[in-house]
Coordinates of C-alpha atoms and ligand atoms in Angstrom, one line a residue:
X1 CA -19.9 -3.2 23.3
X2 CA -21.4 -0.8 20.5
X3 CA -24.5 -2.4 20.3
X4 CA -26.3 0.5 19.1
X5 CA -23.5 0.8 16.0
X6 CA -25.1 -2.4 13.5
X7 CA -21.6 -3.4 11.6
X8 CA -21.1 -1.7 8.2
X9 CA -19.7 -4.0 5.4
X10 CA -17.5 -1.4 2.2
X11 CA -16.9 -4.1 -0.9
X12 CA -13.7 -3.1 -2.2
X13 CA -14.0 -4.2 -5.8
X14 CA -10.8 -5.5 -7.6
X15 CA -12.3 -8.4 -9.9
X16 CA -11.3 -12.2 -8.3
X17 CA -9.1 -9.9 -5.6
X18 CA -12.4 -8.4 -4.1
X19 CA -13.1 -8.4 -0.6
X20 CA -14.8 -6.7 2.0
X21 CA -14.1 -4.5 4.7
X22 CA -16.1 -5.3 8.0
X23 CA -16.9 -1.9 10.4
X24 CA -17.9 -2.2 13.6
X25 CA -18.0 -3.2 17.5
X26 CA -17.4 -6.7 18.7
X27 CA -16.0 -8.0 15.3
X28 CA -13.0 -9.1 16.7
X29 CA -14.2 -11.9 19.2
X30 CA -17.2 -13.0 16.8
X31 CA -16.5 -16.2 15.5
X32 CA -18.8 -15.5 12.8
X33 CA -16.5 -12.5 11.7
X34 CA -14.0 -15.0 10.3
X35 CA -16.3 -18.2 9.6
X36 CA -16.6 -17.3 5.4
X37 CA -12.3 -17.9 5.4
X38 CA -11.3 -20.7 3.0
X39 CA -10.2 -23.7 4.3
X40 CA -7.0 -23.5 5.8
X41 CA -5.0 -25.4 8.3
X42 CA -2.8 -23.2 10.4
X43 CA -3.0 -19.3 11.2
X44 CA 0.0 -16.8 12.7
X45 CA -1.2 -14.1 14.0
X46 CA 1.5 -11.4 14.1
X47 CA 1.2 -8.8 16.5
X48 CA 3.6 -6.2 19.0
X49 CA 4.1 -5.7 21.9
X50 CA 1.6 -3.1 22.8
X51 CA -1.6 -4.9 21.0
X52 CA -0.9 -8.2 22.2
X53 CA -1.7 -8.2 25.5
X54 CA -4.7 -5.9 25.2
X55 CA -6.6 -8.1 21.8
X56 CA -4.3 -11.5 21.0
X57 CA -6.2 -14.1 23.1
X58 CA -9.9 -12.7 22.4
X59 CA -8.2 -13.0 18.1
X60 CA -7.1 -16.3 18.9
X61 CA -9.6 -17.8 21.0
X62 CA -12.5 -16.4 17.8
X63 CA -9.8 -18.4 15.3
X64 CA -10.3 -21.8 18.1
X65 CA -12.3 -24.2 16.2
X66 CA -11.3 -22.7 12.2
X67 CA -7.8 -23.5 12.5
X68 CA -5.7 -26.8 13.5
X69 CA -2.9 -24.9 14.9
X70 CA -2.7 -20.9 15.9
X71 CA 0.3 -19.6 16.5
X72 CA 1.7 -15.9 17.4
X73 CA 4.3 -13.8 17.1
X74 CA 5.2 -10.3 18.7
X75 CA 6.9 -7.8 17.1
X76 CA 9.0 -4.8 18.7
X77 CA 6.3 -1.6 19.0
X78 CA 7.4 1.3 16.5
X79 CA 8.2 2.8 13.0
X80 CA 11.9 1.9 14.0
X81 CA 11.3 -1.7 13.6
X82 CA 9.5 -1.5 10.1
X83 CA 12.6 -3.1 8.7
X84 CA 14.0 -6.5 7.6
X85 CA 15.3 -7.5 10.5
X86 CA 11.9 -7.5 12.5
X87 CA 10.1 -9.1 8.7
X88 CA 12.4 -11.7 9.5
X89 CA 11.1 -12.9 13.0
X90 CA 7.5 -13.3 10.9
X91 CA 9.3 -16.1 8.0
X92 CA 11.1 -17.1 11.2
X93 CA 8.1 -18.0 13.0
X94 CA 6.1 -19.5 9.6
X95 CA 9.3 -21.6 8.9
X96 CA 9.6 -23.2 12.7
X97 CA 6.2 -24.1 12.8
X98 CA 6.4 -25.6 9.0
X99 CA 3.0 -23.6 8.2
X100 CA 2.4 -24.4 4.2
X101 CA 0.7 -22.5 1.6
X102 CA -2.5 -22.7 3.4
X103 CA -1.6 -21.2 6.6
X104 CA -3.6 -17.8 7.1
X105 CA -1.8 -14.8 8.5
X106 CA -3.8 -12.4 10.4
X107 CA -2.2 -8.6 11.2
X108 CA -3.3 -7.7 14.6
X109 CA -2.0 -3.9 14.9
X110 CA -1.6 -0.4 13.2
X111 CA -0.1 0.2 10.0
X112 CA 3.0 -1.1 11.2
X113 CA 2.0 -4.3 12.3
X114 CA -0.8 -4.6 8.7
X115 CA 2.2 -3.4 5.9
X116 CA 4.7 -5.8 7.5
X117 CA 2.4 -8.8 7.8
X118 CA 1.3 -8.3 4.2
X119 CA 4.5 -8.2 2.9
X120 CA 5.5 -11.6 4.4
X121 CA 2.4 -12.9 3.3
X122 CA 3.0 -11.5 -0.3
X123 CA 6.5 -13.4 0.2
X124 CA 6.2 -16.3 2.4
X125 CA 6.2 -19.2 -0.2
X126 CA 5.5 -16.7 -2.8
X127 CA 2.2 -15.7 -1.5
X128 CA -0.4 -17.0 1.2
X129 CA -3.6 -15.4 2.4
X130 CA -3.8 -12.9 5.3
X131 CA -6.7 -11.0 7.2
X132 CA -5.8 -7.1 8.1
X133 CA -7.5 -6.9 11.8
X134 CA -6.5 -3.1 12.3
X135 CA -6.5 -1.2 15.5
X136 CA -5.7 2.2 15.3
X137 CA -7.9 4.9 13.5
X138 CA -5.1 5.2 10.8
X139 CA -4.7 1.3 9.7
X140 CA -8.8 1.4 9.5
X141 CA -9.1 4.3 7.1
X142 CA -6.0 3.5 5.5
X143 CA -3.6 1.0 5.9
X144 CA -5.3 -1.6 6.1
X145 CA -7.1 -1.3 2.8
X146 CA -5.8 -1.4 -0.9
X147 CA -2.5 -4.1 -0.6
X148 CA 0.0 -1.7 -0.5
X149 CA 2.6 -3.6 2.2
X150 CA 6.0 -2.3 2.5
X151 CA 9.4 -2.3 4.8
X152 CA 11.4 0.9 5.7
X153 CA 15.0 1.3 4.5
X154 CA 17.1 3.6 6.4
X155 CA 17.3 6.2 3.2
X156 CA 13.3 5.9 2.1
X157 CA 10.1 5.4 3.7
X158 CA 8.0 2.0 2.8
X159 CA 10.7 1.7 -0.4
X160 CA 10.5 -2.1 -0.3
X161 CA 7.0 -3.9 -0.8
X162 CA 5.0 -5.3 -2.5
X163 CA 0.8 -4.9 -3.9
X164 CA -0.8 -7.5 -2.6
X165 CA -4.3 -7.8 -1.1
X166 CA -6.1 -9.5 1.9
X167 CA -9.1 -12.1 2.5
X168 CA -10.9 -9.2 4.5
X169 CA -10.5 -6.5 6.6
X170 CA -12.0 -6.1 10.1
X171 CA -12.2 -3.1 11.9
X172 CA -13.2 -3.5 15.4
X173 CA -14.0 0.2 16.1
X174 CA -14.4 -0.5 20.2
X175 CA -10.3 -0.9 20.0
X176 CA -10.3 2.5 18.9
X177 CA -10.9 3.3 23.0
X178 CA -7.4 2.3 23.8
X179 CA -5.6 4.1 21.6
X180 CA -3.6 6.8 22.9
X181 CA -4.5 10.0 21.9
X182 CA -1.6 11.3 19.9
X183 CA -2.2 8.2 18.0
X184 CA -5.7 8.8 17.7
X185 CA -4.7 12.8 16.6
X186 CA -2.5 10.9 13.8
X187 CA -5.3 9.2 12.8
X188 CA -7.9 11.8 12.5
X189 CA -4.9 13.1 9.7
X190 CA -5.7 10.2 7.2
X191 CA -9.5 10.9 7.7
X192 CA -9.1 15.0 6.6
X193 CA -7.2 13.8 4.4
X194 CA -10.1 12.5 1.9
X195 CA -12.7 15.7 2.8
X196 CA -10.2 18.1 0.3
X197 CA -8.9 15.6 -2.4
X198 CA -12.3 13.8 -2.6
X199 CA -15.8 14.8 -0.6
X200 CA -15.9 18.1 0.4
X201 CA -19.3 17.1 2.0
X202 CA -17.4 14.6 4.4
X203 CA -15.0 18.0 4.7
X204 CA -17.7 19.8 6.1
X205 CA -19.2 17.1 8.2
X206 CA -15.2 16.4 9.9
X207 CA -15.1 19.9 10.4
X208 CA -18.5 20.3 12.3
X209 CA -17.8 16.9 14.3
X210 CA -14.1 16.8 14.9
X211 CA -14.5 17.1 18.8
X212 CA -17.0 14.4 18.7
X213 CA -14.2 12.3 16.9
X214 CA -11.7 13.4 19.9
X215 CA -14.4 12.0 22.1
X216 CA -14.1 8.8 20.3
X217 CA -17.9 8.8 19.9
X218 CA -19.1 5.7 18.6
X219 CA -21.4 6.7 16.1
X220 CA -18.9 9.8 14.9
X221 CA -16.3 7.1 14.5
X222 CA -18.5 4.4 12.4
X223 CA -19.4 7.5 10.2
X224 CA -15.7 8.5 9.9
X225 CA -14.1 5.4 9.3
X226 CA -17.1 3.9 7.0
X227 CA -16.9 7.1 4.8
X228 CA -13.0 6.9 4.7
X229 CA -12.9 3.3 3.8
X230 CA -15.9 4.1 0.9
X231 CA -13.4 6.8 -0.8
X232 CA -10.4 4.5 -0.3
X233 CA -12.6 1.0 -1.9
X234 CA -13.4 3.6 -5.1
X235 CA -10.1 5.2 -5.9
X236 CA -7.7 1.5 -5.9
X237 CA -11.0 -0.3 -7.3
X238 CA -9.8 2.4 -10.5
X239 CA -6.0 2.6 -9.8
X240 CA -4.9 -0.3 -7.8
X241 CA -0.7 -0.2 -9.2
X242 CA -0.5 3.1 -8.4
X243 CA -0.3 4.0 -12.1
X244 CA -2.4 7.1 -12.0
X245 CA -5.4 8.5 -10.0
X246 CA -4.0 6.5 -6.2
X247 CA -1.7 9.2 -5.7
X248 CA -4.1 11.4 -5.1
X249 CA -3.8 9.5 -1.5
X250 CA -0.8 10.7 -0.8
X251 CA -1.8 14.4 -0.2
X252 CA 0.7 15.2 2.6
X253 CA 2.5 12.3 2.0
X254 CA 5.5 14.2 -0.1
X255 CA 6.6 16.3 2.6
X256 CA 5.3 14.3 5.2
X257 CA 7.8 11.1 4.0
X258 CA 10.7 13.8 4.0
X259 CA 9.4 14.7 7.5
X260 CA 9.5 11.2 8.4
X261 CA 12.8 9.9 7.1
X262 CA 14.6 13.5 8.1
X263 CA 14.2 13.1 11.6
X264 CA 14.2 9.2 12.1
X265 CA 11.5 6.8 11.9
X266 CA 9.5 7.1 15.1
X267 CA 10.4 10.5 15.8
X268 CA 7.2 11.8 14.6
X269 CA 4.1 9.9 13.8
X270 CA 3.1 8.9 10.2
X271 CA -0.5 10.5 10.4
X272 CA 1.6 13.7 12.5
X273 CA 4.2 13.8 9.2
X274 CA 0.9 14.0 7.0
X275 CA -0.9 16.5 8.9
X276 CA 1.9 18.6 8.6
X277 CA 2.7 17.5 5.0
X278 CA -1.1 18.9 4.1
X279 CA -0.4 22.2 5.6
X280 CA 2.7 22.3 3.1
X281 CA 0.9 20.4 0.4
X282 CA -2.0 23.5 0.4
X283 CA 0.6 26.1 0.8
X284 CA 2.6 24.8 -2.6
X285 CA -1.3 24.2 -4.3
X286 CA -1.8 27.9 -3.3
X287 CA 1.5 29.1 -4.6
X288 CA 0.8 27.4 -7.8
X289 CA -1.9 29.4 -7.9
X290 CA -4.4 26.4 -7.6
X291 CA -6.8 27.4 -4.6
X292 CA -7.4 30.2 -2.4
X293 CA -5.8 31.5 0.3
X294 CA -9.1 30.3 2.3
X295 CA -9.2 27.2 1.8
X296 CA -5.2 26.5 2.7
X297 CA -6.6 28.7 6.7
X298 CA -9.5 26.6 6.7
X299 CA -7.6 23.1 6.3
X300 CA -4.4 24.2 8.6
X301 CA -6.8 25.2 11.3
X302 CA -9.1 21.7 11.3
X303 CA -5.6 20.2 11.1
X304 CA -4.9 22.0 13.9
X305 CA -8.1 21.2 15.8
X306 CA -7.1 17.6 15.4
X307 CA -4.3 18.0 17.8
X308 CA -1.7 17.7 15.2
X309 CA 1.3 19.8 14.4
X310 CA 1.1 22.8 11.9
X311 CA 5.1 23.8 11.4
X312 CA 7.2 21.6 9.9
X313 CA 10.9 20.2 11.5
X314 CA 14.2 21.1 10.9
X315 CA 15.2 18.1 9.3
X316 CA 18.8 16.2 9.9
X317 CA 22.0 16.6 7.5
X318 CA 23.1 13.5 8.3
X319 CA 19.5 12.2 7.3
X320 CA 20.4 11.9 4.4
X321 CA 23.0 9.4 1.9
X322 CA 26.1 10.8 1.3
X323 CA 26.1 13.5 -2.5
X324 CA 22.3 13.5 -2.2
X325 CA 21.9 17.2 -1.9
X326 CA 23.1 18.7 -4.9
X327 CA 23.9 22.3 -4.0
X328 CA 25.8 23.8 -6.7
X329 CA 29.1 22.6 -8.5
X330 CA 32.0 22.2 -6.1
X331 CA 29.6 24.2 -2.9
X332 CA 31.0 23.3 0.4
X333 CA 28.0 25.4 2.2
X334 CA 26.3 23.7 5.1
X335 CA 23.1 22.3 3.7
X336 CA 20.4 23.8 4.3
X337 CA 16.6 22.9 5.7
X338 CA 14.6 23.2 2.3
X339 CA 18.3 21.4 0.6
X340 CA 17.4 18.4 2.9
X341 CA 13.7 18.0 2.0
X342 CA 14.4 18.1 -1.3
X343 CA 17.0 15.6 -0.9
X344 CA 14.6 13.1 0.9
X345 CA 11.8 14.1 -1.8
X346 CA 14.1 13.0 -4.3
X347 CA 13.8 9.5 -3.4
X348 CA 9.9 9.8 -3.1
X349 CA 8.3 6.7 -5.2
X350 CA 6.4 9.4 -6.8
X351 CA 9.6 10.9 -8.3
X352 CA 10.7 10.6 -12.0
X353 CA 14.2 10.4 -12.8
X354 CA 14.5 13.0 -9.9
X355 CA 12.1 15.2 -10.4
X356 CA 9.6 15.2 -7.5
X357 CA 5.9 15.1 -7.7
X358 CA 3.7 16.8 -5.4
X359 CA -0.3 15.9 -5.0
X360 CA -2.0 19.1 -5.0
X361 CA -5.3 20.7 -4.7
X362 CA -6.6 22.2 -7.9
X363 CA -10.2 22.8 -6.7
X364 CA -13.1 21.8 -4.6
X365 CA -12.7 18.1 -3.7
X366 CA -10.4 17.4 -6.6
X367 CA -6.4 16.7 -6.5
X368 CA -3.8 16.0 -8.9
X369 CA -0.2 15.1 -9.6
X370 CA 2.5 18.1 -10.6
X371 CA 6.0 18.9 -10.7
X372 CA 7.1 22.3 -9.5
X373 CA 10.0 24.7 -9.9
X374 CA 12.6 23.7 -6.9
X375 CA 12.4 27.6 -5.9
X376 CA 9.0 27.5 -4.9
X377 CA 9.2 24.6 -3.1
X378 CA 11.9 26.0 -1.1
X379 CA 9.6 28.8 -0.6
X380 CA 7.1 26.6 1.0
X381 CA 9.6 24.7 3.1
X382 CA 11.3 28.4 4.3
X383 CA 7.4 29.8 4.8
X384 CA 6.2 26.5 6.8
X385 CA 9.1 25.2 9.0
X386 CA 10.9 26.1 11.9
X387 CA 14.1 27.0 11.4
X388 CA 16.3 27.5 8.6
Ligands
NAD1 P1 1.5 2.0 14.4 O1 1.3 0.7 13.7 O2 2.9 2.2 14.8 O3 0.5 2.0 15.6 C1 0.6 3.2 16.4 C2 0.8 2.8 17.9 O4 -0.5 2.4 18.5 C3 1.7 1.7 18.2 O5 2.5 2.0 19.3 C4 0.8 0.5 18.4 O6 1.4 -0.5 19.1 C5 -0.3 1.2 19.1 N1 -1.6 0.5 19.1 C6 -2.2 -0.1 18.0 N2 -3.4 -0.4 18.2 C7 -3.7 0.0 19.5 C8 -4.8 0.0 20.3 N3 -6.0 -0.4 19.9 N4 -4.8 0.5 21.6 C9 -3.6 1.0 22.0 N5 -2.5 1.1 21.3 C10 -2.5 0.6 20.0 O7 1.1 3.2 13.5 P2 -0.2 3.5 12.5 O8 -0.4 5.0 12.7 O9 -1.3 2.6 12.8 O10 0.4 3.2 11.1 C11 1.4 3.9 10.5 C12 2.1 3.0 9.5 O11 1.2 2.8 8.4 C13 3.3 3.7 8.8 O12 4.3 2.8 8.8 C14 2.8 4.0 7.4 O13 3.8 4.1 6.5 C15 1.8 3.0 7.2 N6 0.8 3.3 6.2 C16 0.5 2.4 5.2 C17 -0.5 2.7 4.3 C18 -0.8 1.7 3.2 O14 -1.5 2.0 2.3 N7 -0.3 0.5 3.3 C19 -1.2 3.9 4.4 C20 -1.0 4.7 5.4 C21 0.0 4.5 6.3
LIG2 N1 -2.1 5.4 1.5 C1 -1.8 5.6 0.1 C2 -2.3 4.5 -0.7 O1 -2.9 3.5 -0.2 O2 -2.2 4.5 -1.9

């Protein structure tokens, strides 16, 4: 379709775990896209509801002629059914149609679809190859690449997973066109998201072409999602576990989870959570007396521009597990919103032996990893939500 866009191809470089990340139109009908595969005898291509009947046959009908046997399986659409009861329906479907160690999965979705797929590939006989084939903005700037796969449990977001990597990513940008556009908004999230923790360059350039990304124009989109995938390939080629300089990554992501797991999964988008958590995230960097006042206006208002929200949620009580909110000896006081974020933070994989961990900015293009005193973070959550 995107003729004029030539495909991209970002190595992601992690040693005998390497592989690359294909950017383009028309990948995902090209045979040739998925002809360098090992040999392998069957492939499950797990999908939803929503993708399936818009890009399952053109995957399927590329895989015709690699693979003895293709078969599929549709998942519930949503954050909701990130859980073990939907990564159940994937081993259910591997085990009916006895697919052995050789048998390819191939994740045919968002984020939801990619981190559930991977984790039943890390699992399914103890581990067997999968392709990410990502169709929203946010799964091909983010999900998609670096092997973190994970499930949802009702008191934590993504708390059960597992690192493992795929064969090769493919990122069909012409299925960016169907996406809806709060979806696409959600998206655009993950993409600021590298301009203040790594490239204040790419910062400048988002900034100056965020209505062309609105637009979906194809050449704005290559850059974006090309540029997005380079940062991501360098930060887990240094820091694939998680161990140190990954976090960074989760800029937002603190507050956002909270955001996420406060209100229900599903209730607001991932990338909306993050573009949110960001606002927050600069606010506590600024309080810390990290960056300017400036810089916090100028990335609320592109986050702003991006069609995503700017105040945080009241979160809900009964969010979350019972005696999490410590709020003095013996208090019977209804809980308040900043004693329910923290509560949620608590349980951020960040967090050490309670003690949360916020990514903040601490100058141009750079980000790091800090504690901070609970009464300032309650001064954030007071200063940027709604409600008390
Ligand atoms: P999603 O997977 O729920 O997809 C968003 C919606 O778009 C869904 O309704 C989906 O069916 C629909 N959709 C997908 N492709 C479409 C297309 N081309 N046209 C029309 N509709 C389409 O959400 P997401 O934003 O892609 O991913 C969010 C998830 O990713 C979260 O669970 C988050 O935790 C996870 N995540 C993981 C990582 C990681 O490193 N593994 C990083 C960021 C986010
Ligand atoms: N999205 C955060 C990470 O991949 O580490």
């Amino acid at each position: 379709m995107h003729a004029s866009i030539p495909p991209n191809t970002v190595e992601i470089d992690l040693g005998d775990r390497s592989y690359p990340i294909l950017i383009g139109g028309s990948l995902l009908d090209a045979p040739t896209t998925y002809a360098d595969l090992p040999p392998a005898t069957a492939a499950l291509v797990v999908t939803n509801s929503t993708v399936s009947p818009l890009y399952a046959q053109r995957l399927r009908t590329a895989l015709q002629g690699k693979f003895r046997s293709i078969h599929t399986v549709v998942l519930s659409d949503g954050e909701a059914h990130k859980t073990w009861q939907t990564l159940n329906l994937i081993f259910d479907s591997l085990l009916a149609h006895e697919c052995d160690r050789k048998t390819v999965l191939f994740a045919l979705g968002g984020g939801v679809v990619g981190d559930m797929t991977g984790f039943a590939a890390a699992s399914y006989m103890r581990g067997v190859p999968f392709v990410q084939v990502p169709t929203t903005l946010l799964a091909q700037v983010d999900s998609s690449v670096g092997g973190k796969t994970a499930i949802n449990h009702p008191l934590g977001k993504n708390m059960i997973g597992a690192f493992y990597q795929p064969l090769k990513v493919v990122c069909d940008l012409d299925t960016l066109q169907t996406l809806p556009p709060r979806e696409l908004s959600a998206g655009l999230a993950e993409v600021i998201k590298y301009g203040p923790i790594a490239d204040l360059v790419f910062f400048d350039w988002i900034e100056a072409n965020i209505d062309r990304l609105l637009a979906r124009d194809p050449a704005a989109m290559a850059h974006a999602v090309k540029r997005s995938c380079e940062i991501k390939a360098w930060v887990v080629a240094q820091d694939e576990r998680d161990y140190g300089l990954r976090a960074i990554l989760n800029f937002g992501h603190t507050f956002g989870h909270a955001i996420e797991a406060g209100l229900g999964f599903g209730e607001w988008l991932h990338g909306e959570a993050v573009g949110c958590g960001m606002v927050m995230a600069a606010n506590l960097s600024q309080r810390l007396g990290l960056v300017d006042a400036a810089l916090v206006r100028r990335l609320t208002a592109l986050i702003q521009r991006a069609g995503l929200p700017i105040r945080g949620p009241q979160l809900l009580a009964g969010s979350i597990a019972h005696g999490a909110a410590q709020t003095g000896a013996g208090s019977s006081r209804k809980l308040s919103n900043a004693d329910i974020y923290l509560a949620h933070m608590r349980v951020d994989k960040k967090a050490e032996a309670g003690e949360i961990k916020f990514v903040v900015i601490d100058g141009p293009a750079r980000a790091s990893v800090r504690s901070a005193p609970d009464a300032l973070v309650r001064e954030v959550i007071d200063a940027c939500c709604d409600g008390r």
